[in-house]
Amino acid sequence: MDRERRNEVSRRDFLWRTTSGAAVLGVGALAAQAWAEQAAPAGDAAQSTARKPILPHGKLGRTGYPVTLVSFGGILLKGSVGTRVLQLAIDRGINLVHTSASYGGGASVAAFGELFKAAPAYREKVFLCLKSLRPEKESEIDDMLRALGVENADAVLTELHSPDPKRVDAIRRQQDALKKKGKVRHTGFVCHGDMNDVLELVLDQHKDYFDVALLAMKLVPNPANRDKAAADEAGQRFLANLKALRKAGVGILSMKSGAKEAVKKGAAVYGPHIKAYLEAGADSMLTSMDTLDQVDMVTRLELRNPHLTPDERRAAAEFHDSQAGTCRMCAACKKACPQGLPVNDLMRFRMYDVDYGLHEHARTEYESLGVDFRQAASRCGDCTACASVCPVNLAGPTTVRDTAIALG
Ligand code: SF4
Ligand code: SF4
């Protein structure tokens, strides 16, 4: 970014952060006209953005899209401030954005919609990914497109958390229909469940079908010993699966790597962290941001050389170690439970609640699962099957019971 543009953006950021500046910019109302005036015209400008991003970029698998190495996760967005954060991210060159109707009870989609409706040129500057929870419900994507004020999305990423062939069939029917109707351009799935088994099912039977995968990256081993035999079996399996997906042409978006925490710690942590996950196989790191300062930091990072220096590898390894107690999303607890409880889902909701501070989101997800964990926990008795297989000492009857009480 040249100095003049940096200065211009810095001044605007400064104005935004100050009370008087907010008044000057009229951000209390966030007038639609103001969005429109700041947006570049659609058409040629939008296409050239896609052709040559201003930020370091790679290629999103067989979509061929020149995705920026940092992409925008919308789970934290709400209100006009959220819209402003999204706008700055796009202004700074981030060219892939993701949202879902489930985020913030619809607040995220509303914040995206506020920008896209007022200034449609912003839609043209990004690869828009929408998460789908229910492939059998056709109105789900229609409702989101309407709320966003857009005609289509670039990719639909439907939840696929267990290696269930029937679920994949339902997803394929959903996505074929959406493509036929011109509502989405590319197929995709999202997984934060039984990671390796799902990826192996996709690789075995559907690798030519899915264009994009949004994957929880908790199984990526520590970058300090990634290639050594000391690294765990599940982690090595995951790295091999990522490599095979990439080879098959599936674009990889990283999530739940700890990026949100890394962003809060600043460039010295987030920079090495993103490089470590690009090295592991991601094409772009989906990063949840909800402040202008965070957008400012991630878009100023020097990522033209994505290789880790020895110091950066040490910093990435240290941050990786600091996340050691968090759920790896291996699903071993679910597979071990004699009651057939989705313990891994419960632990993920706990992560939203305790680690991310997304209390409302955690409760919404818990309710939508429709499992009475409080009652189930009362039947655990002497069982410690989930505890005995959990690699991070997280799952166990006490955690299950306490989490059920907290979210129920
Ligand atoms: S302790 Fe309870 S939740 Fe854990 S495996 Fe046993 S029955 Fe399932
Ligand atoms: S709670 Fe433990 S066993 Fe269950 S998915 Fe997470 S890391 Fe794996």
PDB file of N, CA and C and ligand atoms in Angstrom, residues 327-333 344 347 390-392 394-395, ligand 2:
ATOM      1  N   CYS A 327     -10.190 -27.991  22.702  1.00  0.00           N
ATOM      2  CA  CYS A 327     -10.665 -29.170  21.965  1.00  0.00           C
ATOM      3  C   CYS A 327     -10.007 -29.262  20.583  1.00  0.00           C
ATOM      4  N   ARG A 328      -9.531 -30.443  20.245  1.00  0.00           N
ATOM      5  CA  ARG A 328      -8.874 -30.639  18.937  1.00  0.00           C
ATOM      6  C   ARG A 328      -9.859 -31.058  17.859  1.00  0.00           C
ATOM      7  N   MET A 329     -11.106 -31.273  18.238  1.00  0.00           N
ATOM      8  CA  MET A 329     -12.150 -31.662  17.279  1.00  0.00           C
ATOM      9  C   MET A 329     -11.800 -32.974  16.573  1.00  0.00           C
ATOM     10  N   CYS A 330     -11.421 -33.943  17.391  1.00  0.00           N
ATOM     11  CA  CYS A 330     -11.065 -35.252  16.840  1.00  0.00           C
ATOM     12  C   CYS A 330     -12.236 -36.226  16.888  1.00  0.00           C
ATOM     13  N   ALA A 331     -13.273 -35.889  17.671  1.00  0.00           N
ATOM     14  CA  ALA A 331     -14.492 -36.703  17.798  1.00  0.00           C
ATOM     15  C   ALA A 331     -14.267 -38.034  18.513  1.00  0.00           C
ATOM     16  N   ALA A 332     -13.098 -38.215  19.133  1.00  0.00           N
ATOM     17  CA  ALA A 332     -12.847 -39.488  19.839  1.00  0.00           C
ATOM     18  C   ALA A 332     -13.846 -39.683  20.976  1.00  0.00           C
ATOM     19  N   CYS A 333     -14.229 -38.600  21.649  1.00  0.00           N
ATOM     20  CA  CYS A 333     -15.173 -38.695  22.780  1.00  0.00           C
ATOM     21  C   CYS A 333     -16.543 -39.180  22.300  1.00  0.00           C
ATOM     22  N   ASN A 344     -18.490 -34.333  21.509  1.00  0.00           N
ATOM     23  CA  ASN A 344     -17.625 -33.374  20.808  1.00  0.00           C
ATOM     24  C   ASN A 344     -18.375 -32.078  20.497  1.00  0.00           C
ATOM     25  N   MET A 347     -18.597 -30.058  23.632  1.00  0.00           N
ATOM     26  CA  MET A 347     -17.313 -29.423  23.948  1.00  0.00           C
ATOM     27  C   MET A 347     -17.039 -28.225  23.027  1.00  0.00           C
ATOM     28  N   CYS A 390      -9.792 -38.649  25.420  1.00  0.00           N
ATOM     29  CA  CYS A 390      -9.590 -37.237  25.039  1.00  0.00           C
ATOM     30  C   CYS A 390      -8.112 -36.858  25.123  1.00  0.00           C
ATOM     31  N   PRO A 391      -7.524 -36.412  24.034  1.00  0.00           N
ATOM     32  CA  PRO A 391      -6.087 -36.117  24.050  1.00  0.00           C
ATOM     33  C   PRO A 391      -5.723 -34.838  24.803  1.00  0.00           C
ATOM     34  N   VAL A 392      -6.720 -34.034  25.152  1.00  0.00           N
ATOM     35  CA  VAL A 392      -6.389 -32.771  25.832  1.00  0.00           C
ATOM     36  C   VAL A 392      -7.007 -32.709  27.234  1.00  0.00           C
ATOM     37  N   LEU A 394     -10.006 -32.842  28.245  1.00  0.00           N
ATOM     38  CA  LEU A 394     -11.134 -31.914  28.324  1.00  0.00           C
ATOM     39  C   LEU A 394     -12.446 -32.663  28.584  1.00  0.00           C
ATOM     40  N   ALA A 395     -12.758 -33.630  27.730  1.00  0.00           N
ATOM     41  CA  ALA A 395     -14.015 -34.361  27.885  1.00  0.00           C
ATOM     42  C   ALA A 395     -13.985 -35.198  29.157  1.00  0.00           C
TER      43      ALA A 395
HETATM   44  S1  SF4 B   2     -13.294 -33.082  23.714  1.00  0.00           S
HETATM   45 FE1  SF4 B   2     -11.371 -34.226  23.499  1.00  0.00          FE
HETATM   46  S2  SF4 B   2     -11.937 -36.177  22.548  1.00  0.00           S
HETATM   47 FE2  SF4 B   2     -13.667 -34.788  22.283  1.00  0.00          FE
HETATM   48  S3  SF4 B   2     -13.363 -33.873  20.248  1.00  0.00           S
HETATM   49 FE3  SF4 B   2     -12.411 -32.503  21.748  1.00  0.00          FE
HETATM   50  S4  SF4 B   2     -10.273 -33.149  21.859  1.00  0.00           S
HETATM   51 FE4  SF4 B   2     -11.394 -34.805  20.864  1.00  0.00          FE
END
